[in-house]
Amino acid sequence: MTTFKKVAYSLGSLGASLPAQVFSTWVIFFYVDRLKLPAAWMALAWLFYGIWNALNDPLFGYFSDRTKSRWGRRIPYILFGTIPLALVFYLIWIPPFTAANLLYLFLYMVLIIFLYDSLYTLVILNWTALYPEMFPTLKDRASVSALRQVFGLVGVIGGVALAPLVYGSLGWPAMGLIFGTITAFSFFISLLGSKERPGYIGEPLNILPALKFTLLNRSFLTYVLYSLLVQFTFVLIMASIPFYTKYVLGLGEMETSLLFLSCFLVALISLYPWSKVTVRLGARQVAIAAAILFGLSLIPTAFVSTFLSGVVFFAFIGIGLGGLILILDVLLAQVIDEDKIKTGVRREGVYFGVHALFIRLGISLQGLTMGLVLTRSGYDAQLLIQPASALLGL
């Protein structure tokens, strides 16, 4: 495959990362702190959201594996789902109700995040499922994974670090429109580098055998536990920081952006050496090393008290983070290769769908955790200065 097609396909990672990071980092802050939705209501919404995720990810993955069309199994979902995804993402940030109509605001939020997650799953799951099929060797997978994560980190920087600058100067609706447009553009470009291999399809399994082989695959269960804990840690940190920097450190939107930026720029720089190490040592060894380094790098954040110390410590976190985001898809691709040998069928859709279920479970746990901590610690969105118990919770 040509370099152009590799780069074009990898650009879809920007479309996958940007809305996901904006959503996981800012949606709780937007509805709770800005629109004054009670934190307990938000936790309840995330419980419903988690249940829906438990159903839609593996189900959509199964249907993807069984899809037959003139364009292939995966590409139609990307082609026809991208515009609706961008539109619904924009609608998240323009609720027609305010704190004066809390029930309607709550119901609107639940409906719109359900629609968003369904469309996000349809598009991103199918785009991601192309990766093991299109790039069968470890060398290609490591290099393309590095490209994907470069674009993914650009999305993280835009969605997490630059979002405060965008909504701070242009407003939340403008942010939704701009980032939704970038998301759509990224996926349409990615289609220029996307190609399915008819010989990889095989006769799909029925739904019960498909789920059975997936959930009883020991390699997959080991991987998915690793991935769940990594994803939960990451999204919990991302969702906490807007509250933490505002109330604990007393920082503004610019300082918050720079704090995020220090972490993600270092992660971006580290992707190339991590890809080389992966080819040399193997995916499993890199996964272990990156997890240990990332875990150790979180310890100093307990002692952050100033903006400058925060920049230094978060830059250190970026080294291990770069390894984690590079290796996750490489590991899953190896699990899918192993499954192909056992079942005779390539089932990327089911595997990425069930994996996405656990990723979304991490997001749901993040929402429940945030809602619980904010409520129990005495956080009050109406106060400019939070009580000491809320600061401790944050």
Short mmCIF file of C-alpha atoms in Angstrom, two decimals, residues 240-393:
data_model
loop_
_atom_site.label_atom_id
_atom_site.label_comp_id
_atom_site.label_asym_id
_atom_site.label_seq_id
_atom_site.Cartn_x
_atom_site.Cartn_y
_atom_site.Cartn_z
CA SER A 240 -11.49 15.79 36.30
CA ILE A 241 -8.93 18.32 35.13
CA PRO A 242 -11.37 21.10 34.05
CA PHE A 243 -12.82 21.09 37.58
CA TYR A 244 -9.42 20.64 39.21
CA THR A 245 -7.68 23.46 37.40
CA LYS A 246 -10.59 25.87 37.88
CA TYR A 247 -11.29 25.30 41.56
CA VAL A 248 -8.17 23.71 43.10
CA LEU A 249 -5.39 25.47 41.20
CA GLY A 250 -7.40 28.57 40.35
CA LEU A 251 -6.27 28.54 36.71
CA GLY A 252 -8.01 30.07 33.72
CA GLU A 253 -8.84 28.53 30.36
CA MET A 254 -5.48 29.42 28.82
CA GLU A 255 -3.50 27.75 31.62
CA THR A 256 -5.74 24.69 31.45
CA SER A 257 -5.06 24.39 27.72
CA LEU A 258 -1.30 24.66 28.25
CA LEU A 259 -1.41 22.01 30.96
CA PHE A 260 -3.07 19.56 28.58
CA LEU A 261 -0.80 20.63 25.75
CA SER A 262 2.39 19.81 27.67
CA CYS A 263 1.22 16.21 28.09
CA PHE A 264 -0.01 15.60 24.56
CA LEU A 265 2.94 17.18 22.76
CA VAL A 266 5.35 14.92 24.64
CA ALA A 267 3.11 11.92 23.84
CA LEU A 268 3.14 12.94 20.17
CA ILE A 269 6.93 13.16 20.09
CA SER A 270 7.28 9.78 21.81
CA LEU A 271 5.23 7.87 19.20
CA TYR A 272 8.11 7.36 16.76
CA PRO A 273 10.53 5.83 19.29
CA TRP A 274 7.70 3.70 20.75
CA SER A 275 6.93 2.31 17.25
CA LYS A 276 10.60 1.35 16.78
CA VAL A 277 10.72 -0.32 20.18
CA THR A 278 7.53 -2.25 19.34
CA VAL A 279 9.07 -3.78 16.22
CA ARG A 280 12.24 -4.63 18.15
CA LEU A 281 10.79 -6.02 21.40
CA GLY A 282 7.21 -6.99 20.51
CA ALA A 283 3.79 -5.61 21.41
CA ARG A 284 3.37 -7.38 24.77
CA GLN A 285 6.63 -6.09 26.22
CA VAL A 286 5.87 -2.54 25.13
CA ALA A 287 2.37 -2.75 26.63
CA ILE A 288 3.81 -3.75 30.01
CA ALA A 289 6.56 -1.12 29.96
CA ALA A 290 4.20 1.70 28.90
CA ALA A 291 1.64 0.82 31.58
CA ILE A 292 4.28 0.80 34.33
CA LEU A 293 5.78 4.08 33.17
CA PHE A 294 2.36 5.73 32.88
CA GLY A 295 1.34 4.54 36.35
CA LEU A 296 4.53 5.83 37.96
CA SER A 297 4.18 9.16 36.20
CA LEU A 298 0.79 9.79 37.84
CA ILE A 299 2.22 9.76 41.37
CA PRO A 300 3.77 13.27 41.25
CA THR A 301 0.39 14.83 40.34
CA ALA A 302 -0.62 14.39 43.98
CA PHE A 303 1.82 17.18 44.77
CA VAL A 304 0.91 19.67 42.01
CA SER A 305 0.26 23.07 43.56
CA THR A 306 1.27 25.55 40.87
CA PHE A 307 0.85 25.97 37.14
CA LEU A 308 4.57 25.43 36.41
CA SER A 309 4.82 22.23 38.42
CA GLY A 310 1.68 21.01 36.65
CA VAL A 311 3.25 21.59 33.24
CA VAL A 312 6.35 19.62 34.22
CA PHE A 313 4.49 16.69 35.74
CA PHE A 314 1.96 16.42 32.92
CA ALA A 315 4.75 16.47 30.34
CA PHE A 316 6.25 13.47 32.13
CA ILE A 317 2.90 11.66 31.91
CA GLY A 318 3.00 12.07 28.12
CA ILE A 319 5.93 9.65 27.73
CA GLY A 320 4.04 6.61 29.01
CA LEU A 321 0.81 7.81 27.42
CA GLY A 322 2.43 7.73 23.98
CA GLY A 323 3.29 4.06 24.39
CA LEU A 324 -0.20 3.16 25.59
CA ILE A 325 -2.08 4.79 22.74
CA LEU A 326 0.29 3.27 20.17
CA ILE A 327 0.09 -0.30 21.41
CA LEU A 328 -3.64 -0.88 22.06
CA ASP A 329 -4.69 -1.42 18.43
CA VAL A 330 -1.54 -3.45 17.66
CA LEU A 331 -2.37 -5.85 20.50
CA LEU A 332 -5.99 -6.24 19.41
CA ALA A 333 -4.93 -6.92 15.82
CA GLN A 334 -2.77 -9.79 17.08
CA VAL A 335 -5.71 -11.20 19.07
CA ILE A 336 -7.86 -11.11 15.89
CA ASP A 337 -5.13 -12.91 13.91
CA GLU A 338 -5.08 -15.65 16.54
CA ASP A 339 -8.87 -15.95 16.35
CA LYS A 340 -8.70 -16.31 12.55
CA ILE A 341 -6.51 -19.39 12.99
CA LYS A 342 -9.01 -20.93 15.45
CA THR A 343 -12.28 -20.10 13.67
CA GLY A 344 -11.26 -19.68 10.04
CA VAL A 345 -13.11 -16.33 9.89
CA ARG A 346 -11.94 -12.75 10.21
CA ARG A 347 -14.25 -11.13 12.78
CA GLU A 348 -12.86 -7.65 13.30
CA GLY A 349 -16.37 -6.21 13.72
CA VAL A 350 -17.33 -8.37 16.69
CA TYR A 351 -13.94 -7.97 18.37
CA PHE A 352 -13.82 -4.20 17.96
CA GLY A 353 -17.49 -4.03 18.98
CA VAL A 354 -17.01 -5.99 22.20
CA HIS A 355 -13.82 -4.04 22.89
CA ALA A 356 -15.70 -0.79 22.34
CA LEU A 357 -18.27 -1.99 24.85
CA PHE A 358 -15.57 -2.17 27.51
CA ILE A 359 -14.13 1.19 26.46
CA ARG A 360 -17.58 2.76 26.81
CA LEU A 361 -17.92 0.97 30.14
CA GLY A 362 -14.85 2.89 31.22
CA ILE A 363 -16.51 6.13 30.13
CA SER A 364 -19.69 5.19 31.99
CA LEU A 365 -17.69 4.37 35.11
CA GLN A 366 -16.01 7.75 34.72
CA GLY A 367 -19.38 9.52 34.66
CA LEU A 368 -20.64 7.56 37.66
CA THR A 369 -17.40 8.21 39.55
CA MET A 370 -17.47 11.91 38.78
CA GLY A 371 -21.13 12.21 39.75
CA LEU A 372 -20.56 10.32 43.01
CA VAL A 373 -17.47 12.28 44.02
CA LEU A 374 -18.95 15.67 43.13
CA THR A 375 -22.17 14.92 45.01
CA ARG A 376 -20.64 13.35 48.10
CA SER A 377 -17.87 15.92 48.46
CA GLY A 378 -20.27 18.88 48.54
CA TYR A 379 -19.54 20.38 45.13
CA ASP A 380 -22.05 23.11 44.24
CA ALA A 381 -22.15 24.45 40.67
CA GLN A 382 -23.70 27.70 41.95
CA LEU A 383 -20.59 28.59 43.99
CA LEU A 384 -17.56 30.36 42.57
CA ILE A 385 -15.45 29.15 45.50
CA GLN A 386 -16.01 25.52 46.48
CA PRO A 387 -15.90 24.25 50.08
CA ALA A 388 -12.79 22.45 51.33
CA SER A 389 -14.50 19.05 51.07
CA ALA A 390 -15.20 19.61 47.36
CA LEU A 391 -11.61 20.64 46.74
CA LEU A 392 -10.44 17.45 48.44
CA GLY A 393 -12.83 15.45 46.24
#
